[in-house]
mmCIF file of C-alpha atoms in Angstrom:
data_model
loop_
_atom_site.group_PDB
_atom_site.id
_atom_site.type_symbol
_atom_site.label_atom_id
_atom_site.label_comp_id
_atom_site.label_asym_id
_atom_site.label_seq_id
_atom_site.Cartn_x
_atom_site.Cartn_y
_atom_site.Cartn_z
ATOM 1 C CA UNK A 1 -11.042 -38.833 -74.801
ATOM 2 C CA UNK A 2 -9.935 -42.428 -73.908
ATOM 3 C CA UNK A 3 -11.789 -44.992 -71.880
ATOM 4 C CA UNK A 4 -10.198 -48.307 -70.913
ATOM 5 C CA UNK A 5 -10.448 -51.334 -68.666
ATOM 6 C CA UNK A 6 -7.313 -53.108 -67.243
ATOM 7 C CA UNK A 7 -7.244 -56.312 -65.287
ATOM 8 C CA UNK A 8 -4.156 -57.922 -63.665
ATOM 9 C CA UNK A 9 -3.371 -60.265 -60.693
ATOM 10 C CA UNK A 10 -0.375 -61.583 -58.899
ATOM 11 C CA UNK A 11 0.463 -64.359 -56.650
ATOM 12 C CA UNK A 12 3.913 -64.486 -54.836
ATOM 13 C CA UNK A 13 5.114 -67.033 -52.311
ATOM 14 C CA UNK A 14 8.403 -67.426 -50.494
ATOM 15 C CA UNK A 15 9.272 -70.251 -47.982
ATOM 16 C CA UNK A 16 12.341 -70.757 -46.156
ATOM 17 C CA UNK A 17 12.647 -74.336 -44.594
ATOM 18 C CA UNK A 18 15.058 -74.632 -41.656
ATOM 19 C CA UNK A 19 15.204 -78.389 -41.017
ATOM 20 C CA UNK A 20 17.047 -78.127 -37.710
ATOM 21 C CA UNK A 21 14.658 -75.540 -36.238
ATOM 22 C CA UNK A 22 11.721 -76.818 -34.319
ATOM 23 C CA UNK A 23 10.521 -73.670 -32.606
ATOM 24 C CA UNK A 24 7.303 -72.087 -31.431
ATOM 25 C CA UNK A 25 3.994 -73.855 -31.156
ATOM 26 C CA UNK A 26 1.987 -75.966 -33.663
ATOM 27 C CA UNK A 27 -0.973 -73.950 -32.394
ATOM 28 C CA UNK A 28 0.471 -70.866 -34.067
ATOM 29 C CA UNK A 29 1.635 -72.677 -37.223
ATOM 30 C CA UNK A 30 1.984 -76.401 -37.937
ATOM 31 C CA UNK A 31 5.219 -75.871 -39.859
ATOM 32 C CA UNK A 32 7.475 -74.933 -36.854
ATOM 33 C CA UNK A 33 10.552 -75.117 -39.153
ATOM 34 C CA UNK A 34 9.314 -72.632 -41.755
ATOM 35 C CA UNK A 35 9.369 -68.968 -42.425
ATOM 36 C CA UNK A 36 6.977 -68.038 -45.233
ATOM 37 C CA UNK A 37 5.332 -65.071 -46.831
ATOM 38 C CA UNK A 38 2.429 -65.188 -49.238
ATOM 39 C CA UNK A 39 1.076 -62.113 -51.162
ATOM 40 C CA UNK A 40 -1.775 -62.139 -53.707
ATOM 41 C CA UNK A 41 -3.935 -59.567 -55.274
ATOM 42 C CA UNK A 42 -6.239 -58.833 -58.222
ATOM 43 C CA UNK A 43 -7.471 -55.571 -59.650
ATOM 44 C CA UNK A 44 -9.845 -54.275 -62.301
ATOM 45 C CA UNK A 45 -9.278 -50.633 -63.165
ATOM 46 C CA UNK A 46 -11.645 -48.540 -65.231
ATOM 47 C CA UNK A 47 -9.806 -45.457 -66.523
ATOM 48 C CA UNK A 48 -10.734 -42.284 -68.349
ATOM 49 C CA UNK A 49 -8.271 -39.822 -69.883
ATOM 50 C CA UNK A 50 -9.669 -36.698 -71.250
ATOM 51 C CA UNK A 51 -8.316 -33.631 -72.905
ATOM 52 C CA UNK A 52 -10.588 -30.821 -71.509
ATOM 53 C CA UNK A 53 -8.990 -28.039 -73.445
ATOM 54 C CA UNK A 54 -5.758 -26.952 -74.967
ATOM 55 C CA UNK A 55 -3.928 -26.814 -71.691
ATOM 56 C CA UNK A 56 -6.137 -28.894 -69.337
ATOM 57 C CA UNK A 57 -6.347 -32.802 -68.987
ATOM 58 C CA UNK A 58 -7.871 -35.135 -66.568
ATOM 59 C CA UNK A 59 -7.039 -38.714 -65.596
ATOM 60 C CA UNK A 60 -9.678 -40.618 -63.596
ATOM 61 C CA UNK A 61 -9.172 -44.155 -62.333
ATOM 62 C CA UNK A 62 -11.652 -46.461 -60.506
ATOM 63 C CA UNK A 63 -10.519 -49.823 -59.349
ATOM 64 C CA UNK A 64 -11.764 -52.713 -57.353
ATOM 65 C CA UNK A 65 -10.065 -55.847 -56.417
ATOM 66 C CA UNK A 66 -8.948 -58.292 -53.618
ATOM 67 C CA UNK A 67 -5.979 -58.701 -51.471
ATOM 68 C CA UNK A 68 -4.882 -61.786 -49.459
ATOM 69 C CA UNK A 69 -1.560 -61.773 -47.465
ATOM 70 C CA UNK A 70 -0.088 -64.012 -44.868
ATOM 71 C CA UNK A 71 3.153 -64.621 -42.968
ATOM 72 C CA UNK A 72 4.366 -67.387 -40.744
ATOM 73 C CA UNK A 73 7.575 -67.350 -38.645
ATOM 74 C CA UNK A 74 8.791 -70.696 -37.171
ATOM 75 C CA UNK A 75 5.589 -71.448 -35.123
ATOM 76 C CA UNK A 76 6.019 -68.215 -33.263
ATOM 77 C CA UNK A 77 3.979 -65.768 -35.280
ATOM 78 C CA UNK A 78 1.245 -65.928 -37.833
ATOM 79 C CA UNK A 79 -0.597 -63.190 -39.731
ATOM 80 C CA UNK A 80 -3.377 -63.427 -42.307
ATOM 81 C CA UNK A 81 -5.283 -60.531 -43.875
ATOM 82 C CA UNK A 82 -7.773 -60.537 -46.748
ATOM 83 C CA UNK A 83 -10.667 -58.696 -48.225
ATOM 84 C CA UNK A 84 -11.815 -56.426 -51.018
ATOM 85 C CA UNK A 85 -10.273 -53.019 -51.772
ATOM 86 C CA UNK A 86 -11.605 -50.105 -53.693
ATOM 87 C CA UNK A 87 -9.810 -47.041 -55.088
ATOM 88 C CA UNK A 88 -10.646 -43.815 -56.825
ATOM 89 C CA UNK A 89 -7.953 -41.411 -58.090
ATOM 90 C CA UNK A 90 -8.381 -38.183 -60.130
ATOM 91 C CA UNK A 91 -5.612 -36.006 -61.421
ATOM 92 C CA UNK A 92 -6.392 -32.639 -63.074
ATOM 93 C CA UNK A 93 -3.384 -31.105 -64.961
ATOM 94 C CA UNK A 94 -2.996 -27.614 -66.327
ATOM 95 C CA UNK A 95 -0.050 -26.788 -68.727
ATOM 96 C CA UNK A 96 0.685 -23.126 -68.057
ATOM 97 C CA UNK A 97 3.876 -23.089 -70.218
ATOM 98 C CA UNK A 98 5.611 -25.722 -72.137
ATOM 99 C CA UNK A 99 7.883 -26.453 -69.191
ATOM 100 C CA UNK A 100 5.469 -25.810 -66.296
ATOM 101 C CA UNK A 101 2.499 -27.983 -65.385
ATOM 102 C CA UNK A 102 0.348 -28.110 -62.294
ATOM 103 C CA UNK A 103 -1.439 -31.163 -60.923
ATOM 104 C CA UNK A 104 -4.445 -31.150 -58.436
ATOM 105 C CA UNK A 105 -5.635 -34.588 -57.305
ATOM 106 C CA UNK A 106 -7.494 -36.823 -54.983
ATOM 107 C CA UNK A 107 -6.902 -40.389 -53.888
ATOM 108 C CA UNK A 108 -9.625 -42.411 -52.093
ATOM 109 C CA UNK A 109 -9.139 -45.924 -50.620
ATOM 110 C CA UNK A 110 -11.609 -48.224 -48.891
ATOM 111 C CA UNK A 111 -10.862 -51.706 -47.703
ATOM 112 C CA UNK A 112 -13.029 -53.757 -45.229
ATOM 113 C CA UNK A 113 -10.407 -56.251 -44.227
ATOM 114 C CA UNK A 114 -10.378 -59.311 -42.144
ATOM 115 C CA UNK A 115 -7.343 -59.798 -39.906
ATOM 116 C CA UNK A 116 -6.139 -62.826 -38.010
ATOM 117 C CA UNK A 117 -2.954 -62.624 -35.818
ATOM 118 C CA UNK A 118 -1.477 -65.194 -33.558
ATOM 119 C CA UNK A 119 1.738 -64.882 -31.631
ATOM 120 C CA UNK A 120 3.257 -67.609 -29.446
ATOM 121 C CA UNK A 121 2.089 -67.310 -25.858
ATOM 122 C CA UNK A 122 -0.793 -64.811 -26.638
ATOM 123 C CA UNK A 123 -4.464 -65.385 -27.596
ATOM 124 C CA UNK A 124 -5.381 -65.274 -31.181
ATOM 125 C CA UNK A 125 -6.643 -61.879 -32.378
ATOM 126 C CA UNK A 126 -9.247 -61.497 -35.009
ATOM 127 C CA UNK A 127 -10.917 -58.513 -36.686
ATOM 128 C CA UNK A 128 -13.690 -58.970 -39.192
ATOM 129 C CA UNK A 129 -14.541 -56.219 -41.649
ATOM 130 C CA UNK A 130 -12.036 -53.843 -40.146
ATOM 131 C CA UNK A 131 -12.622 -50.673 -42.381
ATOM 132 C CA UNK A 132 -9.426 -49.132 -43.636
ATOM 133 C CA UNK A 133 -9.919 -45.955 -45.390
ATOM 134 C CA UNK A 134 -7.806 -42.993 -46.502
ATOM 135 C CA UNK A 135 -8.440 -39.747 -48.434
ATOM 136 C CA UNK A 136 -5.525 -37.815 -49.831
ATOM 137 C CA UNK A 137 -5.453 -34.621 -51.794
ATOM 138 C CA UNK A 138 -2.328 -33.265 -53.455
ATOM 139 C CA UNK A 139 -1.004 -30.372 -55.450
ATOM 140 C CA UNK A 140 2.387 -30.389 -57.326
ATOM 141 C CA UNK A 141 4.229 -28.579 -59.991
ATOM 142 C CA UNK A 142 6.208 -30.186 -62.866
ATOM 143 C CA UNK A 143 8.939 -27.846 -63.930
ATOM 144 C CA UNK A 144 11.612 -28.386 -66.547
ATOM 145 C CA UNK A 145 14.362 -25.921 -65.930
ATOM 146 C CA UNK A 146 16.462 -27.789 -68.511
ATOM 147 C CA UNK A 147 15.145 -30.145 -71.269
ATOM 148 C CA UNK A 148 16.587 -33.203 -69.464
ATOM 149 C CA UNK A 149 15.743 -32.284 -65.919
ATOM 150 C CA UNK A 150 12.239 -32.535 -64.267
ATOM 151 C CA UNK A 151 11.737 -30.982 -60.801
ATOM 152 C CA UNK A 152 8.486 -31.820 -59.037
ATOM 153 C CA UNK A 153 7.815 -30.087 -55.627
ATOM 154 C CA UNK A 154 4.395 -30.622 -54.048
ATOM 155 C CA UNK A 155 2.232 -30.919 -51.025
ATOM 156 C CA UNK A 156 -0.094 -33.765 -49.930
ATOM 157 C CA UNK A 157 -2.711 -34.021 -47.174
ATOM 158 C CA UNK A 158 -4.020 -37.400 -46.011
ATOM 159 C CA UNK A 159 -6.865 -38.250 -43.581
ATOM 160 C CA UNK A 160 -6.893 -41.787 -42.195
ATOM 161 C CA UNK A 161 -10.534 -42.512 -41.119
ATOM 162 C CA UNK A 162 -9.610 -45.677 -39.192
ATOM 163 C CA UNK A 163 -7.018 -43.748 -37.050
ATOM 164 C CA UNK A 164 -9.123 -40.336 -37.007
ATOM 165 C CA UNK A 165 -5.752 -38.700 -37.895
ATOM 166 C CA UNK A 166 -4.554 -36.345 -40.655
ATOM 167 C CA UNK A 167 -1.017 -35.612 -41.934
ATOM 168 C CA UNK A 168 0.252 -32.901 -44.315
ATOM 169 C CA UNK A 169 3.607 -33.601 -46.036
ATOM 170 C CA UNK A 170 5.832 -31.700 -48.389
ATOM 171 C CA UNK A 171 7.105 -33.753 -51.381
ATOM 172 C CA UNK A 172 9.916 -33.195 -53.786
ATOM 173 C CA UNK A 173 11.329 -35.272 -56.695
ATOM 174 C CA UNK A 174 13.811 -34.698 -59.410
ATOM 175 C CA UNK A 175 14.453 -36.760 -62.548
ATOM 176 C CA UNK A 176 17.371 -36.272 -64.927
ATOM 177 C CA UNK A 177 17.447 -37.974 -68.328
ATOM 178 C CA UNK A 178 21.181 -38.419 -68.793
#
């Protein structure tokens, strides 16, 4: 068994200044000659990896963090979103044969976000503590028909609470170690 804690963060910013452009409205964005994008996040992940038997293993991840994102387009559009984000993921794997493993898992996400959007010519739109949540369940196979080829067919079902909608999708991936 293995228990661990991981922490990481990132801050990325991109600005494109167009000196000859003076578009939009300073009410939307004071920099009417700028296109910008700013992305930042932080996460702490508590992880558990357990060997539950000769052929059964489990990976559990709990994470908490914060996201803050913004975009501005020449005084015509502004978006800002920020808030905490919480995740849980569990993956139970069973190795039936040396070249065949099944995975059964669940993903949960919850994020009470604040949104602020302004477009030129329209009133500002704000949402405070807009709950975004998703629960996803999946099942897939990892099959090695050849030592250097991994084929992974699967199925996933997601339910989006904030939309009151669900979606099931078939998945497939192949990796070849040439």
